[in-house]
Coordinates of C-alpha atoms in Angstrom, one line a residue:
X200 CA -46.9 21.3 -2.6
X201 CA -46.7 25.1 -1.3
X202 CA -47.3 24.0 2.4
X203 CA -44.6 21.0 1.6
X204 CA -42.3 24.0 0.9
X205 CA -43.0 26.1 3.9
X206 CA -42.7 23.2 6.2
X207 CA -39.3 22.9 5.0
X208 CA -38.5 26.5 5.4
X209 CA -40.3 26.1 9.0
X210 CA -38.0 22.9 10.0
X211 CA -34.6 25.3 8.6
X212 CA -35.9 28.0 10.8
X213 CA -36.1 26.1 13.8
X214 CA -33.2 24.4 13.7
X215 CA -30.9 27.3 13.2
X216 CA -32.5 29.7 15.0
X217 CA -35.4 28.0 17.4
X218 CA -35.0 25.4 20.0
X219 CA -33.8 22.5 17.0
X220 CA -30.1 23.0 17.1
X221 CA -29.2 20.1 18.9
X222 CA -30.2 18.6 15.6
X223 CA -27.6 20.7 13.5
X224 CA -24.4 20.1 14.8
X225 CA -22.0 18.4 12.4
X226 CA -18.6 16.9 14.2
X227 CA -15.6 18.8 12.4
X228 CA -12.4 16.6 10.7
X229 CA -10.4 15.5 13.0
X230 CA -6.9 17.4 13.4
X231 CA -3.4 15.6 13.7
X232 CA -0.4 16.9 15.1
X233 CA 2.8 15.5 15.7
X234 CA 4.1 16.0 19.6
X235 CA 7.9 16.0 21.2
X236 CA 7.0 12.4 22.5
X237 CA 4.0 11.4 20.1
X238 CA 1.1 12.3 18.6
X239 CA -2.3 14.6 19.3
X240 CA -6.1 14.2 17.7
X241 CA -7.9 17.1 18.4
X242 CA -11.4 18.8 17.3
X243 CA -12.5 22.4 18.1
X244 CA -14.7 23.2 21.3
X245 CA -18.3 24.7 20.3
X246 CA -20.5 25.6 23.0
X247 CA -22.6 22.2 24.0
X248 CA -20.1 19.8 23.8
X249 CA -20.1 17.8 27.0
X250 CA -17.6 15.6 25.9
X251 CA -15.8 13.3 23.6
X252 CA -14.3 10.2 22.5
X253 CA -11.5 9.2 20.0
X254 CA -11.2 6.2 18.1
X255 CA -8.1 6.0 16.2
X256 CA -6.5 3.2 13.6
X257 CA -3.1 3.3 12.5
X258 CA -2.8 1.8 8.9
X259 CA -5.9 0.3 9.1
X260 CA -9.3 1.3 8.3
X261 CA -12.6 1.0 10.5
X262 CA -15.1 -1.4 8.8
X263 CA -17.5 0.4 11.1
X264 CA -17.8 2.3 15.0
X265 CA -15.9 -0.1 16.6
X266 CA -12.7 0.1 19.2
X267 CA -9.6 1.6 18.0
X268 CA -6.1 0.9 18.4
X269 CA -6.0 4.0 20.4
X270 CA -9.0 5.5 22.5
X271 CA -10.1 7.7 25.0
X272 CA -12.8 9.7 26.5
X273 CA -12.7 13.5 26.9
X274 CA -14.2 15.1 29.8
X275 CA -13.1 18.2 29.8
X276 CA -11.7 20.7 27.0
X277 CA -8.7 23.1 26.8
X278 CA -6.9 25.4 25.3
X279 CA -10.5 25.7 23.5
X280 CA -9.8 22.0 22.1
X281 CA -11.3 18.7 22.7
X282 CA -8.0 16.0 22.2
X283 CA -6.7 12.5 22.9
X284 CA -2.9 12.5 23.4
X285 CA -0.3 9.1 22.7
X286 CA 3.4 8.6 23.2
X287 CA 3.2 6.5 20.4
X288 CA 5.7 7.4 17.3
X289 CA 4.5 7.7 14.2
X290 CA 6.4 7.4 10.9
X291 CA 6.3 9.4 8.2
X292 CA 4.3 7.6 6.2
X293 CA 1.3 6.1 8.5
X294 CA -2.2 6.5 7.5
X295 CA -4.5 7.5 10.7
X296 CA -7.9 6.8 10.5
X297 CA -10.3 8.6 13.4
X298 CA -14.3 8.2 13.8
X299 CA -15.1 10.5 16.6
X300 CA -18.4 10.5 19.3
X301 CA -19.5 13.9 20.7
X302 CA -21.9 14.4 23.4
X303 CA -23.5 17.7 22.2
X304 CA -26.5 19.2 24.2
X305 CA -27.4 15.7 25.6
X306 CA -27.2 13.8 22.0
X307 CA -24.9 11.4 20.6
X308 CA -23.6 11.9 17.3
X309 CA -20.5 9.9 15.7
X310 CA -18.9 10.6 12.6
X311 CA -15.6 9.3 10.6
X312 CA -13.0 11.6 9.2
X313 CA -11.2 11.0 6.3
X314 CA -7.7 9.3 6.2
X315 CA -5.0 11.7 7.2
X316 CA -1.2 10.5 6.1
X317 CA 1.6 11.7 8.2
X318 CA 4.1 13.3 6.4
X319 CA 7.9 13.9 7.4
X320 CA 7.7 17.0 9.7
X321 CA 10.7 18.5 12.3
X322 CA 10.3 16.4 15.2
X323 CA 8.5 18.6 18.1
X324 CA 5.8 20.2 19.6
X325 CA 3.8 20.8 22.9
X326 CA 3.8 18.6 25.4
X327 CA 0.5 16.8 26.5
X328 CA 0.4 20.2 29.5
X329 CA 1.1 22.8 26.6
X330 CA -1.9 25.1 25.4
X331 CA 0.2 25.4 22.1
X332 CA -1.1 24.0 19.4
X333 CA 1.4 22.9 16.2
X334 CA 0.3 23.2 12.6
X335 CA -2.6 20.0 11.3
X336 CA -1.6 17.9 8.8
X337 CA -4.2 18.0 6.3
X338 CA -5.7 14.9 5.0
X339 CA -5.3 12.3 2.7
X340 CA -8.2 13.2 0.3
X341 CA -6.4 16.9 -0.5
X342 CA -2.8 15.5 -0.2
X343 CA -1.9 19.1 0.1
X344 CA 1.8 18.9 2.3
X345 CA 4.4 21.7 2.4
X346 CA 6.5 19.5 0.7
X347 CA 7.6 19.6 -2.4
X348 CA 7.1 16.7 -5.1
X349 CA 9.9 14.6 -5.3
X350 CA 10.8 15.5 -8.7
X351 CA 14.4 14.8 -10.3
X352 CA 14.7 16.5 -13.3
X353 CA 14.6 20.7 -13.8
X354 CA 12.0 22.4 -12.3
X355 CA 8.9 22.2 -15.0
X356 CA 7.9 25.2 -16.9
X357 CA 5.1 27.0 -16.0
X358 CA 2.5 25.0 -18.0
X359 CA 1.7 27.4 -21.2
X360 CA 3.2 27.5 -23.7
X361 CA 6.4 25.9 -23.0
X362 CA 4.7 23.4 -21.2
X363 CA 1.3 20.8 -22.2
X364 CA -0.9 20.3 -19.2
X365 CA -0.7 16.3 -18.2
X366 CA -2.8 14.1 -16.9
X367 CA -0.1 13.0 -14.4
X368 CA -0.7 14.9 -10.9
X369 CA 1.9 14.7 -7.7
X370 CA 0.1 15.4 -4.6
X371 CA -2.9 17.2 -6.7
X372 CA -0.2 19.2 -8.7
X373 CA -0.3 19.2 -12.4
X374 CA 2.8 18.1 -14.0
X375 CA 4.2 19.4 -17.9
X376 CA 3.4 16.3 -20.1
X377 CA 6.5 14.2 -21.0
X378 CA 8.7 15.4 -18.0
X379 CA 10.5 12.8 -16.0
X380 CA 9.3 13.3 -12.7
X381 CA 11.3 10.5 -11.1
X382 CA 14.9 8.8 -11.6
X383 CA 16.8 6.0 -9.5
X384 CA 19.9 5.2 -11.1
X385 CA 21.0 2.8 -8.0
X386 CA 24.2 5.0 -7.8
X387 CA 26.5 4.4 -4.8
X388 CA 26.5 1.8 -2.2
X389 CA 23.6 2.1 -0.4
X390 CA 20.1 3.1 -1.0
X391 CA 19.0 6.7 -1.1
X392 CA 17.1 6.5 2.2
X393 CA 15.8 9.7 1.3
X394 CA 13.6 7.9 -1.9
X395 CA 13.5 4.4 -0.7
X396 CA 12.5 2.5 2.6
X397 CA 13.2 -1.3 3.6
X398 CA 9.9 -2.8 4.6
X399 CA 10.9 -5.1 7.6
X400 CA 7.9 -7.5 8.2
X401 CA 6.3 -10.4 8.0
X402 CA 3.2 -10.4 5.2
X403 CA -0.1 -10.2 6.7
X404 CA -2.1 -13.2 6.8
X405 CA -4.2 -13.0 4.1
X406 CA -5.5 -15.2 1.6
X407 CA -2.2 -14.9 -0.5
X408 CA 0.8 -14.1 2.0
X409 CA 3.8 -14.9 0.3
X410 CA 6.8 -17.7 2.3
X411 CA 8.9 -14.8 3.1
X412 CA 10.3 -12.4 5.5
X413 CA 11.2 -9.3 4.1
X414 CA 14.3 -7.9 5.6
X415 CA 17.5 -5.3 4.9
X416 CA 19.2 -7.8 2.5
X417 CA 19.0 -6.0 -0.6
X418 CA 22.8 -4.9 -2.1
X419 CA 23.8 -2.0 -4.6
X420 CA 26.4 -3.3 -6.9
X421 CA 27.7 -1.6 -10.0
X422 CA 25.3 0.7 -10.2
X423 CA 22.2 -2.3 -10.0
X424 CA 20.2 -2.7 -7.3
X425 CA 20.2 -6.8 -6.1
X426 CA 17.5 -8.5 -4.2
X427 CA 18.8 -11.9 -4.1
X428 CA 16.1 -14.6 -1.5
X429 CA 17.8 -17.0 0.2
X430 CA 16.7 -20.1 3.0
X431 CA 16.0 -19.4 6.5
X432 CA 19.4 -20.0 8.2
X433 CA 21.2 -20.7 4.6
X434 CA 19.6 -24.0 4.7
X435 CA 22.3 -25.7 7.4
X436 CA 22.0 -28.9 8.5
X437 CA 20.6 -27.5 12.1
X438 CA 17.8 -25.3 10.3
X439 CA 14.4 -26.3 11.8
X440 CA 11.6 -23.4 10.9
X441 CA 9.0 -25.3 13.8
X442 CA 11.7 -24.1 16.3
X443 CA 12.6 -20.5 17.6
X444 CA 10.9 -17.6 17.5
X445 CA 10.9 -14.2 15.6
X446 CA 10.2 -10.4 17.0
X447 CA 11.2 -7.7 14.5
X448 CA 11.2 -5.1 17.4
X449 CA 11.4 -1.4 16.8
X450 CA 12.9 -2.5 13.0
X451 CA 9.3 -3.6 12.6
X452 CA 7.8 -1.6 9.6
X453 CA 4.2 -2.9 9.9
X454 CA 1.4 -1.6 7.5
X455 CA -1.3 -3.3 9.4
X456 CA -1.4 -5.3 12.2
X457 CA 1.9 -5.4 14.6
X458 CA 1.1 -8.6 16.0
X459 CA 1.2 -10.8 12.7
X460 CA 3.8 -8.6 10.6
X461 CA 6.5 -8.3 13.2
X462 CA 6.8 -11.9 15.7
X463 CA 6.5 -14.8 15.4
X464 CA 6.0 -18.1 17.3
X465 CA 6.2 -21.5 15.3
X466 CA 3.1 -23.7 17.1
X467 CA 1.5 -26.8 15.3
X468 CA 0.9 -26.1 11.7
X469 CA 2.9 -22.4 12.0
X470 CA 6.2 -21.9 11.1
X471 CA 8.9 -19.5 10.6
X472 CA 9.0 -18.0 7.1
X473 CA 10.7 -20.2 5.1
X474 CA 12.2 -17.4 2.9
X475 CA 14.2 -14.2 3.5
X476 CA 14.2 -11.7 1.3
X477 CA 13.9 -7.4 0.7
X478 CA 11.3 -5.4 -0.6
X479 CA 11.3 -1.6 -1.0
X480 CA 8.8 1.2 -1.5
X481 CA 8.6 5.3 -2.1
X482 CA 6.0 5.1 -0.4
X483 CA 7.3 8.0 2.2
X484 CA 8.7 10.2 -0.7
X485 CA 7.1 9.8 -4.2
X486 CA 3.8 9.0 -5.0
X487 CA 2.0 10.4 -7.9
X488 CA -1.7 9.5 -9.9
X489 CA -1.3 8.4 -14.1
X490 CA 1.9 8.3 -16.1
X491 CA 4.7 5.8 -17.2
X492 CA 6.7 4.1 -15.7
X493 CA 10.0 2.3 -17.1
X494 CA 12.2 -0.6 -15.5
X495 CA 15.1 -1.8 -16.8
X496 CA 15.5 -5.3 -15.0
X497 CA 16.7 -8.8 -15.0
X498 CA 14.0 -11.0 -13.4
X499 CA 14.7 -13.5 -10.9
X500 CA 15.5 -17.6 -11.8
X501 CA 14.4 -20.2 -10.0
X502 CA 11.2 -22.2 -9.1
X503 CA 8.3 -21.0 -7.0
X504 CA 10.3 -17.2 -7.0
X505 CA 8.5 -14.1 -8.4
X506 CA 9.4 -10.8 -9.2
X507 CA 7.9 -7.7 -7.2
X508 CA 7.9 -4.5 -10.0
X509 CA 4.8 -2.6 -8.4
X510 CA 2.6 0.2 -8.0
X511 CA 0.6 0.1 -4.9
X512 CA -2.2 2.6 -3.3
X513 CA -1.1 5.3 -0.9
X514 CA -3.8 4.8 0.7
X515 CA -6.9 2.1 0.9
X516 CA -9.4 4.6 -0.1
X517 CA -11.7 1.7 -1.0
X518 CA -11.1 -0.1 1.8
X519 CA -9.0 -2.9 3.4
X520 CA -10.0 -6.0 1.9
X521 CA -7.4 -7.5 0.1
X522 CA -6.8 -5.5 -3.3
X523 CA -9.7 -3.3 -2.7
X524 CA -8.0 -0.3 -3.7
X525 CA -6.2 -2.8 -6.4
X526 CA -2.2 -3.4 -7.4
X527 CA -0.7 -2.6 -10.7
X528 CA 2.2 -5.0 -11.9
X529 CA 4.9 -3.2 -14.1
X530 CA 6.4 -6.6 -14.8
X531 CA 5.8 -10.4 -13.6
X532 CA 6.7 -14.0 -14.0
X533 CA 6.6 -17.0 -12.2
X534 CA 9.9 -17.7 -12.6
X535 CA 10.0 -21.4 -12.5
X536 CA 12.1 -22.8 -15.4
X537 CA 9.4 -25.0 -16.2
X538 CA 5.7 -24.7 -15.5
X539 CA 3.3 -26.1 -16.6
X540 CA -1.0 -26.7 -16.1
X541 CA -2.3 -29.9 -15.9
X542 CA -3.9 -29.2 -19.4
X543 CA -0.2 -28.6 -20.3
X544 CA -0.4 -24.9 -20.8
X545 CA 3.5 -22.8 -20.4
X546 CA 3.3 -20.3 -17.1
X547 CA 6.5 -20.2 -16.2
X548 CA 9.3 -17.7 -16.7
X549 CA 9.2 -17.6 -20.7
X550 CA 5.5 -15.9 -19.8
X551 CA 5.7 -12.1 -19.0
X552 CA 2.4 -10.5 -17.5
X553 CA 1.5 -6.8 -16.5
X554 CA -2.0 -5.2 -15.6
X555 CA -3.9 -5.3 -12.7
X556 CA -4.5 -6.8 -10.0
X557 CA -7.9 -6.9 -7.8
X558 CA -8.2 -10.3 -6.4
X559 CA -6.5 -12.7 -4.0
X560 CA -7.8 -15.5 -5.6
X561 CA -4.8 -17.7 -7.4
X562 CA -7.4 -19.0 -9.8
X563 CA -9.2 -15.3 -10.7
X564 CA -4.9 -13.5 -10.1
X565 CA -4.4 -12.7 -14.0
X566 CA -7.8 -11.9 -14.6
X567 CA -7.0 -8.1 -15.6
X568 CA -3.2 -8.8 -16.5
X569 CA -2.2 -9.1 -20.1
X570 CA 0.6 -11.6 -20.9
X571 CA 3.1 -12.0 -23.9
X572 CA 5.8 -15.1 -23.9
X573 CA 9.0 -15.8 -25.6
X574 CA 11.4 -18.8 -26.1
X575 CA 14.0 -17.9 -23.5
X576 CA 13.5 -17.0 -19.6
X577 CA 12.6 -13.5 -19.4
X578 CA 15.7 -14.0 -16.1
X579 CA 18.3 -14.7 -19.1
X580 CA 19.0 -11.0 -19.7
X581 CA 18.1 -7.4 -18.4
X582 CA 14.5 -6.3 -20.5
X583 CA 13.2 -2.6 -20.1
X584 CA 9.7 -2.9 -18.6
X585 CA 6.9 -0.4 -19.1
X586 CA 3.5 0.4 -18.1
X587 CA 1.7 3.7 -18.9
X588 CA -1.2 4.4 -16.7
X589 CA -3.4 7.2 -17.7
X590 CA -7.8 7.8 -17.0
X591 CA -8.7 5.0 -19.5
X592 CA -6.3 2.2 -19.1
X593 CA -3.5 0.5 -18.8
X594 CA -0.6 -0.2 -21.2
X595 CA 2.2 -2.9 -21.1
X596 CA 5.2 -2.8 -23.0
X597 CA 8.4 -5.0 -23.2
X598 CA 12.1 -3.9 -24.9
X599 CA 9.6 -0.6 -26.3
X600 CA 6.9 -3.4 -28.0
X601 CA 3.3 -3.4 -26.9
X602 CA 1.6 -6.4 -25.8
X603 CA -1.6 -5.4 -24.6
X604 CA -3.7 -2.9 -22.8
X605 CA -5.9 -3.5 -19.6
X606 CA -9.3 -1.0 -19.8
X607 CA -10.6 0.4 -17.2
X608 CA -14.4 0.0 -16.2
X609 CA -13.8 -2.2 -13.5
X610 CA -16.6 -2.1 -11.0
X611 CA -18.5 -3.4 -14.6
X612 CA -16.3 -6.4 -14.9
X613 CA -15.4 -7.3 -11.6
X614 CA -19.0 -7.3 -10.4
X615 CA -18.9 -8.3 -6.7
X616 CA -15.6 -7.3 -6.1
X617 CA -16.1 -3.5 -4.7
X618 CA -19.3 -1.8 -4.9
X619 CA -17.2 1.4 -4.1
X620 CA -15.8 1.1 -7.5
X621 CA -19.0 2.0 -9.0
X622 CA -19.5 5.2 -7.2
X623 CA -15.8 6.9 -8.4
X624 CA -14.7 7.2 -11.5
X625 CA -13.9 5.0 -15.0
X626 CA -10.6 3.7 -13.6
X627 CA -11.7 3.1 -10.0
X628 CA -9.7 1.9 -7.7
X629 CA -6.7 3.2 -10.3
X630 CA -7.9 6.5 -9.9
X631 CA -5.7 7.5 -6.9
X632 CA -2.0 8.3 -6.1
X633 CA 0.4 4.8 -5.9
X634 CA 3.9 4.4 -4.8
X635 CA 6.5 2.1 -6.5
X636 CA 7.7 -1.1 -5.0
X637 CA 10.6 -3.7 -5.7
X638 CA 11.0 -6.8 -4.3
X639 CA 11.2 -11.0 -4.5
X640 CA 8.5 -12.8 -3.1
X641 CA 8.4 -17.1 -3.2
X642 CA 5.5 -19.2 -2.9
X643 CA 2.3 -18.1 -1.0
X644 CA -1.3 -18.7 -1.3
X645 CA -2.3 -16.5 -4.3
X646 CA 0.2 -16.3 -7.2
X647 CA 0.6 -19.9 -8.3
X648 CA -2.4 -22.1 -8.7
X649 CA -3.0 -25.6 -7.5
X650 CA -3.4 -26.1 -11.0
X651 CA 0.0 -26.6 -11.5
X652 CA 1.9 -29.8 -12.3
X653 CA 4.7 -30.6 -8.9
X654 CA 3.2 -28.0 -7.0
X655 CA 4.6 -29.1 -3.5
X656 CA 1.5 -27.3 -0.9
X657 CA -1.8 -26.2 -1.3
X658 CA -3.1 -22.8 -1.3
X659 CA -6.0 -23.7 1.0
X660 CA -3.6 -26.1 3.4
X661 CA -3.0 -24.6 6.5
X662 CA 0.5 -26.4 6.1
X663 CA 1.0 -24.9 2.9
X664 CA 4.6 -23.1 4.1
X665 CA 5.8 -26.1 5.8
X666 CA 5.0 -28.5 2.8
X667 CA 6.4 -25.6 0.6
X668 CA 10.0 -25.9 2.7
X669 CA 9.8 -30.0 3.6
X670 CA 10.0 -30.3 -0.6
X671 CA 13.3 -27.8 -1.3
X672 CA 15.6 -30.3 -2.2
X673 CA 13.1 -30.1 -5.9
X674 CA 13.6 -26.8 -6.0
X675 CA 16.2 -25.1 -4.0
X676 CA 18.9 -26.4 -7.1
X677 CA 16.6 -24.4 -9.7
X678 CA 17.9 -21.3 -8.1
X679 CA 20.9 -20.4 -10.4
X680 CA 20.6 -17.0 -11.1
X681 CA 17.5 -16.5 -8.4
X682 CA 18.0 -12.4 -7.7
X683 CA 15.9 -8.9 -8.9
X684 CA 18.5 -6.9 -10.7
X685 CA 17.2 -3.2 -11.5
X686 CA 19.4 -1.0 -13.6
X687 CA 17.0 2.3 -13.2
X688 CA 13.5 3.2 -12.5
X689 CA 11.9 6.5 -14.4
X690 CA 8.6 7.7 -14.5
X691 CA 7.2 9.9 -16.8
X692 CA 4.3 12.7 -16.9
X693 CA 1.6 11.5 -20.2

């Protein structure tokens, strides 16, 4: 065992001060900096370095060392600085992702950083011939900004004796227990651009993309914000969805992957979306980890329509796969009047559900979602939706009545769902900062079964959007009162 030991010590020698040292460099986190005319990834020179390659995602993880959106070798260094310059514009609230290859002292070594999210900044900084070099953003894992929390009530106490310590966290600060730490009262006529952003994109193509195209068309009216789907073209007598084609542009708000979410080209089985509707996140100016959240809302009317009251993940810490890093529902129906199973079980809009969400499986979708029903259509009047969201579980509550609580232990019960779980925390993948998100969705591959009685498409049928609009004339006259109307949003510290 001694001469175990002293090997050891032997090996450490060497390869900090002997001829080993090749074999103890460790590639530093990447840096991001925001330029004049786009962005910078950088890492520091160290005697050794021959040179270097970037691979960089925007908004979308590396499964492993392959391409990136953006790429470059380095064969030289300046300004004592090894970095890969773009003229791309980033928004505020992209999530780069960077794996990095050094050639150090004729060895390869590769390595990924972690996540870094950009956050709004003063536009500027040195050009791609400057030896300046601007302040990093830091990354995603701290969440440590120079902004300050997006909090609309007083300032908090200093947490003491005026103030109980909280579970609830903004950006890793602690907030006082019990304060309000965000309020949308839908005041004026426009949205408070400042809280809320449109998203203006097609859904990815996953396994449960909804019909839609989520656009600007959202109103403030009275003080209640209106999200009201309609058909592509208003339905006139020349609409044809297999005809035309769509390109977003620079309005394009893509999370992903730009060439799905933002054109596109009706060919065989693809189509236009046959739905346009809105759907808005905080995504770029609140986020924040445990507490409750309150809704007061009317759900939407009408079949195949469903209601988007969410929290989703800053970022996919867990990964990309759909719901890896999981979706919490404050409140959701299918809002059909009637729906019904073929075993003649009630799922339609007189059935409220809220919990999780970790699958995009229509058959596995309520798995971690409790549910409570009533006799009218929870569309018929405005209901004050809760969830409260702490380290254990989740809570649901309707009009201030509990109907049930989601626990956490996830990577136990979902078994094959996300090894990662297993290696965080009791409440992994909830166990990281989310943003809220309104919205209507219709149809789609992953919230209504093929279970269902008159279910006009398939989730598996690569026509499943086109069967979905060929059979409107069913359902298009369901759609009486088919709009989201939210009277306020709050969110508590617990």
């Amino acid at each position: 065992m001694r001469s175990c030991v002293t090997l050891v010590f032997f090996f450490i020698w060497l390869c900090c001060f002997g001829n080993l040292t090749v074999m103890c460099y460790k590639i530093p986190q990447a840096k991001l900096e925001i330029l004049q005319n786009g962005f910078r990834v950088s890492i520091p020179h160290e005697t050794g370095i021959e040179n270097v390659a970037f691979n960089i995602n925007r908004n979308r993880p590396f499964k492993g060392f392959e391409p990136g959106e953006f790429s470059g070798r380095i064969r030289t260094q300046a300004a004592n600085q090894w970095f890969f310059e773009s003229q791309r514009h980033l928004q505020d609230d992209d999530i780069i992702y960077v794996w990095t290859d050094v050639q150090y002292n004729k060895s390869r070594y590769r390595s990924m950083s972690s996540p870094i999210t950009v956050r709004q900044t003063t536009p500027g900084g040195p050009s791609q011939h400057s030896n300046e070099v601007q302040p990093a953003f830091t990354t995603e894992r701290s969440r440590v900004t120079s902004e300050e929390p997006l909090i609309t009530s007083k300032k908090p106490p200093i947490i003491g004796e005026e103030c109980e310590s909280s579970l609830t966290t903004i950006r890793n600060r602690n907030i006082c227990k019990g304060q309000l730490i965000f309020e949308e009262n839908f005041d004026g006529t426009e949205l408070d651009s400042s809280r809320w952003r449109y998203e203006v994109r097609l859904p990815l193509d996953v396994a449960d993309a909804e019909f839609v195209l989520y656009d600007t068309n959202a109103e403030l009216i009275n003080g209640v914000l209106k999200i009201e789907p309609r058909l592509w073209g208003n339905d006139s007598p020349d609409t044809n969805i297999r005809r035309g084609h769509l390109n977003l542009g620079t309005r394009c708000t893509a999370n992903q992957n730009p060439q799905v979410e933002c054109q596109r080209q009706p060919f065989g089985q693809v189509v236009l979306p046959p739905v346009l509707s809105a759907r808005i996140n905080t995504k770029h100016a609140f986020t924040f980890k445990y507490g409750r959240v309150e809704v007061r809302a009317k759900l939407p009317q009408g079949d195949w329509l469903f209601p988007l009251l969410l929290l989703e993940p800053l970022v996919n810490f867990y990964g990309q796969h759909p719901y890896a890093s999981g979706q919490m529902r404050i409140a959701f129906i299918r809002s059909n009047l009637n729906l019904r199973t073929r075993e003649g079980v009630e799922e339609g809009g007189r059935v409220l559900h809220g919990g999780a969400v970790l699958s995009s499986e229509a058959n596995t979708r309520d798995t971690f979602m409790a549910n409570t029903s009533q006799d009218q259509h929870f569309g018929e009047t405005f209901h004050i939706y809760s969830l409260t969201w702490n380290d254990r579980q989740l809570s649901l509550d309707v009009d201030g009545k509990n109907y049930g609580t989601v626990d956490g232990g996830f990577a136990q019960k979902a078994n094959g769902y996300n090894n990662a779980w297993a290696n965080s925390n009791y409440m992994a993948p909830f166990d990281q900062e989310f943003f809220l998100t309104l919205g209507v969705a219709a149809g789609g591959h992953g919230d209504f079964s093929d279970d269902y009685v008159s279910k006009p498409w398939a989730n598996t049928s690569p026509k499943a959007a086109l069967n979905f609009w060929r059979n409107r004339q069913s359902w298009k006259s369901t759609w009486t009162s088919p709009a989201l109307q939210v009277d306020y949003v709050r969110v508590y510290a617990i």
